[in-house]
mmCIF file of N, CA, C and O in Angstrom:
data_model
loop_
_atom_site.group_PDB
_atom_site.id
_atom_site.type_symbol
_atom_site.label_atom_id
_atom_site.label_comp_id
_atom_site.label_asym_id
_atom_site.label_seq_id
_atom_site.Cartn_x
_atom_site.Cartn_y
_atom_site.Cartn_z
ATOM 1 N N MET L 24 45.021 0.591 -89.693
ATOM 2 C CA MET L 24 44.369 2.302 -89.472
ATOM 3 C C MET L 24 42.553 1.639 -90.214
ATOM 4 O O MET L 24 42.757 1.062 -91.412
ATOM 5 N N HIS L 25 42.422 2.736 -89.475
ATOM 6 C CA HIS L 25 40.442 2.714 -89.839
ATOM 7 C C HIS L 25 40.256 3.608 -89.912
ATOM 8 O O HIS L 25 40.674 4.919 -89.430
ATOM 9 N N PHE L 26 39.799 4.712 -91.177
ATOM 10 C CA PHE L 26 38.833 6.171 -91.012
ATOM 11 C C PHE L 26 37.229 5.763 -91.013
ATOM 12 O O PHE L 26 36.718 4.516 -91.535
ATOM 13 N N THR L 27 36.634 6.563 -90.764
ATOM 14 C CA THR L 27 35.379 6.948 -90.739
ATOM 15 C C THR L 27 34.961 8.109 -90.955
ATOM 16 O O THR L 27 35.337 8.945 -90.256
ATOM 17 N N LEU L 28 34.052 7.713 -91.432
ATOM 18 C CA LEU L 28 33.229 8.981 -92.598
ATOM 19 C C LEU L 28 32.379 9.578 -92.107
ATOM 20 O O LEU L 28 31.256 8.504 -92.293
ATOM 21 N N TYR L 29 31.366 10.474 -91.785
ATOM 22 C CA TYR L 29 30.442 10.570 -91.336
ATOM 23 C C TYR L 29 30.115 11.371 -92.782
ATOM 24 O O TYR L 29 30.597 12.578 -92.101
ATOM 25 N N SER L 30 28.712 10.940 -93.611
ATOM 26 C CA SER L 30 28.892 11.624 -94.464
ATOM 27 C C SER L 30 27.161 11.923 -94.592
ATOM 28 O O SER L 30 25.986 11.324 -93.552
ATOM 29 N N ARG L 31 26.484 12.247 -95.578
ATOM 30 C CA ARG L 31 25.448 11.974 -95.899
ATOM 31 C C ARG L 31 24.728 12.195 -97.571
ATOM 32 O O ARG L 31 25.736 12.589 -98.494
ATOM 33 N N SER L 32 23.653 11.643 -97.996
ATOM 34 C CA SER L 32 23.445 11.472 -99.027
ATOM 35 C C SER L 32 23.414 12.573 -99.947
ATOM 36 O O SER L 32 23.200 13.346 -99.082
ATOM 37 N N TYR L 33 23.727 12.772 -100.932
ATOM 38 C CA TYR L 33 23.240 14.297 -101.596
ATOM 39 C C TYR L 33 24.321 15.278 -101.288
ATOM 40 O O TYR L 33 24.202 16.048 -101.742
ATOM 41 N N CYS L 34 25.501 15.053 -100.904
ATOM 42 C CA CYS L 34 26.570 16.003 -100.539
ATOM 43 C C CYS L 34 27.713 15.492 -100.791
ATOM 44 O O CYS L 34 28.236 15.027 -101.311
ATOM 45 N N HIS L 35 28.393 17.025 -102.052
ATOM 46 C CA HIS L 35 29.014 17.000 -102.992
ATOM 47 C C HIS L 35 30.218 17.127 -102.382
ATOM 48 O O HIS L 35 31.044 16.526 -102.564
ATOM 49 N N LEU L 36 30.135 17.740 -101.076
ATOM 50 C CA LEU L 36 31.446 17.704 -100.317
ATOM 51 C C LEU L 36 31.765 16.386 -99.346
ATOM 52 O O LEU L 36 33.477 16.406 -99.741
ATOM 53 N N CYS L 37 30.773 15.697 -99.420
ATOM 54 C CA CYS L 37 30.849 14.497 -98.669
ATOM 55 C C CYS L 37 32.003 13.427 -100.072
ATOM 56 O O CYS L 37 32.686 12.576 -99.719
ATOM 57 N N ASP L 38 31.016 13.418 -100.698
ATOM 58 C CA ASP L 38 31.711 12.552 -102.295
ATOM 59 C C ASP L 38 33.476 13.129 -102.371
ATOM 60 O O ASP L 38 34.313 12.278 -102.596
ATOM 61 N N ASP L 39 33.430 14.473 -102.829
ATOM 62 C CA ASP L 39 34.868 14.836 -102.434
ATOM 63 C C ASP L 39 36.037 14.397 -101.802
ATOM 64 O O ASP L 39 36.929 14.025 -102.033
ATOM 65 N N MET L 40 35.506 14.115 -100.564
ATOM 66 C CA MET L 40 36.063 14.242 -99.654
ATOM 67 C C MET L 40 36.347 12.494 -99.078
ATOM 68 O O MET L 40 37.611 12.340 -99.075
ATOM 69 N N LEU L 41 35.719 11.495 -99.908
ATOM 70 C CA LEU L 41 36.127 9.838 -99.781
ATOM 71 C C LEU L 41 36.345 9.773 -101.208
ATOM 72 O O LEU L 41 37.291 8.998 -100.903
ATOM 73 N N GLU L 42 36.760 10.777 -102.537
ATOM 74 C CA GLU L 42 37.507 10.529 -103.630
ATOM 75 C C GLU L 42 38.711 10.670 -102.671
ATOM 76 O O GLU L 42 39.944 9.796 -103.249
ATOM 77 N N ALA L 43 39.062 12.114 -102.280
ATOM 78 C CA ALA L 43 40.233 12.560 -101.910
ATOM 79 C C ALA L 43 41.088 11.202 -101.190
ATOM 80 O O ALA L 43 42.226 10.894 -101.211
ATOM 81 N N LEU L 44 40.287 11.148 -99.675
ATOM 82 C CA LEU L 44 40.665 9.862 -99.185
ATOM 83 C C LEU L 44 40.925 8.649 -99.647
ATOM 84 O O LEU L 44 42.298 7.738 -99.372
ATOM 85 N N GLN L 45 40.206 8.104 -100.941
ATOM 86 C CA GLN L 45 40.360 6.905 -101.262
ATOM 87 C C GLN L 45 41.736 7.076 -102.141
ATOM 88 O O GLN L 45 42.431 6.049 -102.584
ATOM 89 N N SER L 46 42.287 7.797 -102.756
ATOM 90 C CA SER L 46 43.363 8.183 -103.877
ATOM 91 C C SER L 46 44.954 8.035 -102.648
ATOM 92 O O SER L 46 45.622 7.757 -103.704
ATOM 93 N N LEU L 47 44.225 8.511 -101.195
ATOM 94 C CA LEU L 47 45.600 7.468 -100.794
ATOM 95 C C LEU L 47 45.304 6.041 -100.810
ATOM 96 O O LEU L 47 47.090 5.796 -100.262
ATOM 97 N N SER L 48 44.561 5.777 -100.600
ATOM 98 C CA SER L 48 44.744 4.112 -100.474
ATOM 99 C C SER L 48 46.002 3.465 -101.383
ATOM 100 O O SER L 48 46.435 1.986 -100.920
ATOM 101 N N SER L 49 46.725 3.591 -102.150
ATOM 102 C CA SER L 49 47.344 2.484 -102.676
ATOM 103 C C SER L 49 48.537 2.944 -101.908
ATOM 104 O O SER L 49 49.636 1.904 -102.711
ATOM 105 N N GLU L 50 48.622 3.942 -101.265
ATOM 106 C CA GLU L 50 50.086 4.387 -100.630
ATOM 107 C C GLU L 50 49.980 3.724 -99.026
ATOM 108 O O GLU L 50 50.918 3.762 -98.688
ATOM 109 N N TYR L 51 48.716 3.684 -98.612
ATOM 110 C CA TYR L 51 48.571 3.223 -97.452
ATOM 111 C C TYR L 51 47.635 2.224 -97.131
ATOM 112 O O TYR L 51 46.621 2.330 -97.754
ATOM 113 N N PRO L 52 47.739 0.869 -96.076
ATOM 114 C CA PRO L 52 46.630 0.208 -96.185
ATOM 115 C C PRO L 52 45.885 0.451 -94.837
ATOM 116 O O PRO L 52 45.968 1.059 -94.131
ATOM 117 N N PHE L 53 44.603 0.690 -95.288
ATOM 118 C CA PHE L 53 43.591 1.128 -94.267
ATOM 119 C C PHE L 53 42.156 0.487 -94.613
ATOM 120 O O PHE L 53 41.867 0.838 -95.980
ATOM 121 N N THR L 54 41.152 1.187 -93.356
ATOM 122 C CA THR L 54 39.706 0.907 -94.139
ATOM 123 C C THR L 54 38.535 1.779 -93.835
ATOM 124 O O THR L 54 39.761 2.731 -93.163
ATOM 125 N N THR L 55 37.373 1.571 -94.865
ATOM 126 C CA THR L 55 36.615 3.092 -94.657
ATOM 127 C C THR L 55 35.443 2.720 -94.335
ATOM 128 O O THR L 55 34.856 1.727 -94.834
ATOM 129 N N GLU L 56 35.112 3.327 -93.220
ATOM 130 C CA GLU L 56 32.923 3.358 -93.111
ATOM 131 C C GLU L 56 32.392 4.362 -93.374
ATOM 132 O O GLU L 56 33.032 5.479 -92.524
ATOM 133 N N ILE L 57 31.643 3.848 -93.897
ATOM 134 C CA ILE L 57 30.905 5.983 -94.183
ATOM 135 C C ILE L 57 29.454 5.626 -93.606
ATOM 136 O O ILE L 57 28.892 4.257 -93.469
ATOM 137 N N ILE L 58 29.352 6.619 -92.689
ATOM 138 C CA ILE L 58 27.972 6.505 -91.766
ATOM 139 C C ILE L 58 26.914 7.828 -92.128
ATOM 140 O O ILE L 58 27.381 8.531 -92.174
ATOM 141 N N ASP L 59 26.072 7.384 -92.397
ATOM 142 C CA ASP L 59 25.698 8.329 -93.154
ATOM 143 C C ASP L 59 24.343 9.056 -91.507
ATOM 144 O O ASP L 59 23.828 8.676 -91.062
ATOM 145 N N VAL L 60 24.921 10.374 -91.253
ATOM 146 C CA VAL L 60 24.140 10.841 -89.789
ATOM 147 C C VAL L 60 22.739 11.460 -90.555
ATOM 148 O O VAL L 60 22.364 10.845 -88.499
ATOM 149 N N ASP L 61 22.523 11.202 -91.098
ATOM 150 C CA ASP L 61 20.823 11.660 -91.635
ATOM 151 C C ASP L 61 19.780 10.011 -91.011
ATOM 152 O O ASP L 61 19.358 10.404 -90.853
ATOM 153 N N THR L 62 20.689 9.043 -91.050
ATOM 154 C CA THR L 62 19.765 7.738 -90.042
ATOM 155 C C THR L 62 19.525 7.922 -88.766
ATOM 156 O O THR L 62 19.080 7.043 -88.040
ATOM 157 N N ASP L 63 20.263 8.659 -87.736
ATOM 158 C CA ASP L 63 20.541 8.538 -86.651
ATOM 159 C C ASP L 63 19.886 10.318 -86.101
ATOM 160 O O ASP L 63 21.100 11.355 -86.333
ATOM 161 N N GLU L 64 19.084 10.050 -84.860
ATOM 162 C CA GLU L 64 19.354 12.008 -84.438
ATOM 163 C C GLU L 64 20.751 12.060 -83.468
ATOM 164 O O GLU L 64 20.795 13.356 -83.604
ATOM 165 N N ALA L 65 21.023 11.220 -82.953
ATOM 166 C CA ALA L 65 22.089 11.709 -82.265
ATOM 167 C C ALA L 65 23.695 12.340 -83.065
ATOM 168 O O ALA L 65 23.837 13.385 -82.680
ATOM 169 N N LEU L 66 23.321 11.564 -84.239
ATOM 170 C CA LEU L 66 24.579 12.189 -84.997
ATOM 171 C C LEU L 66 24.546 13.245 -86.053
ATOM 172 O O LEU L 66 25.148 13.883 -85.760
ATOM 173 N N ILE L 67 22.791 13.351 -85.986
ATOM 174 C CA ILE L 67 22.289 14.128 -87.066
ATOM 175 C C ILE L 67 22.981 15.586 -85.776
ATOM 176 O O ILE L 67 23.367 17.272 -85.894
ATOM 177 N N ALA L 68 22.615 15.674 -84.401
ATOM 178 C CA ALA L 68 22.412 16.999 -83.299
ATOM 179 C C ALA L 68 23.938 16.985 -83.325
ATOM 180 O O ALA L 68 25.002 18.052 -82.978
ATOM 181 N N GLN L 69 24.975 15.922 -83.521
ATOM 182 C CA GLN L 69 26.527 15.911 -83.248
ATOM 183 C C GLN L 69 27.162 16.488 -84.703
ATOM 184 O O GLN L 69 27.969 17.267 -84.301
ATOM 185 N N PHE L 70 26.893 16.163 -86.030
ATOM 186 C CA PHE L 70 27.460 16.682 -86.490
ATOM 187 C C PHE L 70 26.689 16.953 -87.552
ATOM 188 O O PHE L 70 27.688 17.396 -88.833
ATOM 189 N N ASP L 71 25.305 17.465 -88.016
ATOM 190 C CA ASP L 71 25.160 17.878 -89.123
ATOM 191 C C ASP L 71 25.235 19.026 -89.735
ATOM 192 O O ASP L 71 25.332 18.975 -90.638
ATOM 193 N N GLU L 72 26.088 20.359 -89.409
ATOM 194 C CA GLU L 72 26.609 20.850 -90.092
ATOM 195 C C GLU L 72 28.124 21.075 -90.366
ATOM 196 O O GLU L 72 28.354 21.914 -91.339
ATOM 197 N N LEU L 73 28.787 19.880 -90.269
ATOM 198 C CA LEU L 73 30.072 20.028 -89.921
ATOM 199 C C LEU L 73 29.909 18.624 -91.027
ATOM 200 O O LEU L 73 31.367 19.179 -91.622
ATOM 201 N N VAL L 74 29.713 17.955 -91.513
ATOM 202 C CA VAL L 74 29.596 16.817 -92.267
ATOM 203 C C VAL L 74 30.414 17.686 -93.716
ATOM 204 O O VAL L 74 30.079 18.632 -94.309
ATOM 205 N N PRO L 75 30.928 16.786 -94.778
ATOM 206 C CA PRO L 75 31.481 15.576 -94.125
ATOM 207 C C PRO L 75 32.822 15.907 -93.012
ATOM 208 O O PRO L 75 33.620 16.593 -92.356
ATOM 209 N N VAL L 76 32.615 14.780 -92.344
ATOM 210 C CA VAL L 76 33.835 14.742 -90.897
ATOM 211 C C VAL L 76 34.639 13.492 -90.675
ATOM 212 O O VAL L 76 34.062 12.821 -90.520
ATOM 213 N N LEU L 77 35.884 13.659 -90.492
ATOM 214 C CA LEU L 77 36.691 12.381 -91.133
ATOM 215 C C LEU L 77 37.608 12.001 -89.595
ATOM 216 O O LEU L 77 38.097 12.841 -88.732
ATOM 217 N N PHE L 78 37.154 11.188 -89.129
ATOM 218 C CA PHE L 78 37.694 10.135 -87.593
ATOM 219 C C PHE L 78 38.736 9.279 -88.253
ATOM 220 O O PHE L 78 38.634 8.437 -89.096
ATOM 221 N N GLY L 79 40.249 9.191 -87.361
ATOM 222 C CA GLY L 79 41.076 8.104 -88.289
ATOM 223 C C GLY L 79 40.898 7.156 -86.339
ATOM 224 O O GLY L 79 40.995 7.672 -85.314
ATOM 225 N N ARG L 80 41.201 5.803 -86.882
ATOM 226 C CA ARG L 80 41.566 5.049 -85.458
ATOM 227 C C ARG L 80 42.848 4.372 -85.782
ATOM 228 O O ARG L 80 42.790 3.660 -87.257
ATOM 229 N N LYS L 81 43.448 4.231 -84.704
ATOM 230 C CA LYS L 81 44.570 3.275 -85.201
ATOM 231 C C LYS L 81 44.516 1.889 -84.048
ATOM 232 O O LYS L 81 44.268 2.646 -82.917
ATOM 233 N N GLY L 82 43.636 0.651 -84.924
ATOM 234 C CA GLY L 82 44.229 -0.251 -83.530
ATOM 235 C C GLY L 82 42.903 -0.366 -82.409
ATOM 236 O O GLY L 82 41.765 -0.162 -83.096
ATOM 237 N N GLN L 83 42.962 -0.307 -81.221
ATOM 238 C CA GLN L 83 41.894 -0.738 -80.658
ATOM 239 C C GLN L 83 42.380 0.742 -79.522
ATOM 240 O O GLN L 83 41.028 1.077 -79.122
ATOM 241 N N GLY L 84 43.237 1.928 -80.604
ATOM 242 C CA GLY L 84 42.876 3.024 -79.873
ATOM 243 C C GLY L 84 41.426 4.249 -80.101
ATOM 244 O O GLY L 84 40.773 3.090 -80.420
ATOM 245 N N ASP L 85 41.690 5.297 -79.546
ATOM 246 C CA ASP L 85 40.443 6.141 -79.682
ATOM 247 C C ASP L 85 40.021 6.870 -80.901
ATOM 248 O O ASP L 85 41.456 6.863 -81.657
ATOM 249 N N ALA L 86 39.562 6.756 -81.379
ATOM 250 C CA ALA L 86 39.063 7.511 -83.168
ATOM 251 C C ALA L 86 39.514 9.446 -82.374
ATOM 252 O O ALA L 86 38.789 9.926 -82.168
ATOM 253 N N ILE L 87 40.159 9.800 -83.375
ATOM 254 C CA ILE L 87 39.846 11.143 -82.961
ATOM 255 C C ILE L 87 40.034 11.469 -84.337
ATOM 256 O O ILE L 87 39.705 11.477 -85.893
ATOM 257 N N GLU L 88 38.980 12.862 -84.230
ATOM 258 C CA GLU L 88 38.550 13.409 -85.407
ATOM 259 C C GLU L 88 40.014 14.420 -86.245
ATOM 260 O O GLU L 88 40.312 15.114 -85.983
ATOM 261 N N LEU L 89 39.689 14.194 -87.997
ATOM 262 C CA LEU L 89 41.197 14.963 -88.167
ATOM 263 C C LEU L 89 40.724 15.953 -89.341
ATOM 264 O O LEU L 89 41.597 17.032 -89.357
ATOM 265 N N CYS L 90 39.437 16.178 -89.568
ATOM 266 C CA CYS L 90 39.259 16.791 -90.261
ATOM 267 C C CYS L 90 37.840 17.505 -90.956
ATOM 268 O O CYS L 90 37.141 16.144 -90.612
ATOM 269 N N HIS L 91 37.494 17.830 -91.265
ATOM 270 C CA HIS L 91 35.411 18.029 -91.380
ATOM 271 C C HIS L 91 35.217 19.039 -92.827
ATOM 272 O O HIS L 91 36.694 19.741 -93.254
ATOM 273 N N TYR L 92 34.674 19.166 -93.822
ATOM 274 C CA TYR L 92 33.981 19.297 -94.881
ATOM 275 C C TYR L 92 34.934 19.690 -96.279
ATOM 276 O O TYR L 92 34.767 18.833 -97.050
ATOM 277 N N PHE L 93 36.304 19.768 -95.922
ATOM 278 C CA PHE L 93 37.294 19.508 -96.864
ATOM 279 C C PHE L 93 38.971 18.029 -96.426
ATOM 280 O O PHE L 93 38.653 18.744 -95.158
ATOM 281 N N LEU L 94 39.097 17.123 -97.265
ATOM 282 C CA LEU L 94 40.489 16.742 -96.678
ATOM 283 C C LEU L 94 41.038 17.033 -96.607
ATOM 284 O O LEU L 94 42.354 18.034 -97.188
ATOM 285 N N ASP L 95 41.710 17.207 -95.174
ATOM 286 C CA ASP L 95 43.162 17.606 -94.482
ATOM 287 C C ASP L 95 44.238 16.477 -95.088
ATOM 288 O O ASP L 95 44.608 15.517 -94.188
ATOM 289 N N GLU L 96 44.755 17.104 -96.516
ATOM 290 C CA GLU L 96 45.557 15.507 -97.042
ATOM 291 C C GLU L 96 47.192 15.682 -95.773
ATOM 292 O O GLU L 96 47.419 14.079 -95.568
ATOM 293 N N HIS L 97 47.345 16.699 -95.528
ATOM 294 C CA HIS L 97 48.917 17.096 -94.864
ATOM 295 C C HIS L 97 48.284 16.197 -93.479
ATOM 296 O O HIS L 97 49.488 15.130 -92.933
ATOM 297 N N LYS L 98 47.046 16.591 -92.507
ATOM 298 C CA LYS L 98 46.914 16.014 -91.481
ATOM 299 C C LYS L 98 46.889 14.138 -91.677
ATOM 300 O O LYS L 98 47.301 13.445 -90.831
ATOM 301 N N VAL L 99 46.106 13.807 -92.797
ATOM 302 C CA VAL L 99 45.980 12.392 -92.929
ATOM 303 C C VAL L 99 46.608 11.909 -92.956
ATOM 304 O O VAL L 99 47.465 10.602 -92.487
ATOM 305 N N ARG L 100 47.725 12.498 -93.838
ATOM 306 C CA ARG L 100 49.034 11.586 -94.212
ATOM 307 C C ARG L 100 49.692 11.118 -93.164
ATOM 308 O O ARG L 100 50.855 10.484 -92.730
ATOM 309 N N GLU L 101 49.438 12.423 -92.340
ATOM 310 C CA GLU L 101 50.684 12.171 -90.512
ATOM 311 C C GLU L 101 50.085 11.320 -89.951
ATOM 312 O O GLU L 101 50.810 10.299 -89.268
ATOM 313 N N PHE L 102 48.642 11.445 -89.834
ATOM 314 C CA PHE L 102 48.212 10.606 -89.182
ATOM 315 C C PHE L 102 48.810 8.994 -89.561
ATOM 316 O O PHE L 102 48.861 7.809 -88.868
ATOM 317 N N LEU L 103 48.719 8.951 -90.667
ATOM 318 C CA LEU L 103 49.030 7.200 -91.896
ATOM 319 C C LEU L 103 50.448 7.174 -90.582
ATOM 320 O O LEU L 103 50.337 5.667 -90.854
ATOM 321 N N VAL L 104 51.447 8.303 -90.700
ATOM 322 C CA VAL L 104 52.592 7.276 -90.715
ATOM 323 C C VAL L 104 53.149 7.431 -89.107
ATOM 324 O O VAL L 104 53.961 7.169 -89.173
ATOM 325 N N THR L 105 52.390 7.709 -88.706
ATOM 326 C CA THR L 105 52.442 8.248 -87.400
ATOM 327 C C THR L 105 52.720 6.895 -86.701
ATOM 328 O O THR L 105 51.467 6.622 -86.554
ATOM 329 N N THR L 106 53.187 6.159 -85.407
ATOM 330 C CA THR L 106 53.138 4.902 -84.501
ATOM 331 C C THR L 106 52.168 5.509 -83.052
ATOM 332 O O THR L 106 52.885 6.648 -82.746
ATOM 333 N N PRO L 107 51.200 4.662 -82.743
ATOM 334 C CA PRO L 107 50.496 4.822 -81.807
ATOM 335 C C PRO L 107 51.650 5.600 -80.863
ATOM 336 O O PRO L 107 52.061 3.668 -80.881
ATOM 337 N N GLN L 108 50.702 5.638 -79.676
ATOM 338 C CA GLN L 108 51.517 5.651 -78.289
ATOM 339 C C GLN L 108 51.290 4.152 -77.836
ATOM 340 O O GLN L 108 50.379 3.899 -78.093
ATOM 341 N N ALA L 109 52.058 3.477 -76.991
ATOM 342 C CA ALA L 109 51.972 2.744 -75.873
ATOM 343 C C ALA L 109 51.365 2.903 -74.782
ATOM 344 O O ALA L 109 51.450 3.806 -74.564
#
């Protein structure tokens, strides 16, 4: 499983979401990619006022938005334990 966190520098909400997500790594195997939205105009247009935004992807499946602003721990845990549809 893989998470993508759309974030920006000097964003305390982004830091908080990453810390909360990383606290789950001892229970579940996953990787995390952090993308700074301020490095790409298209990402700024898409996510500017929503950061941090967390997407999750299982295998080769499509990434789905799980939460923004704050980690929705319940939704993330549900994502981590649900088997992907074939």
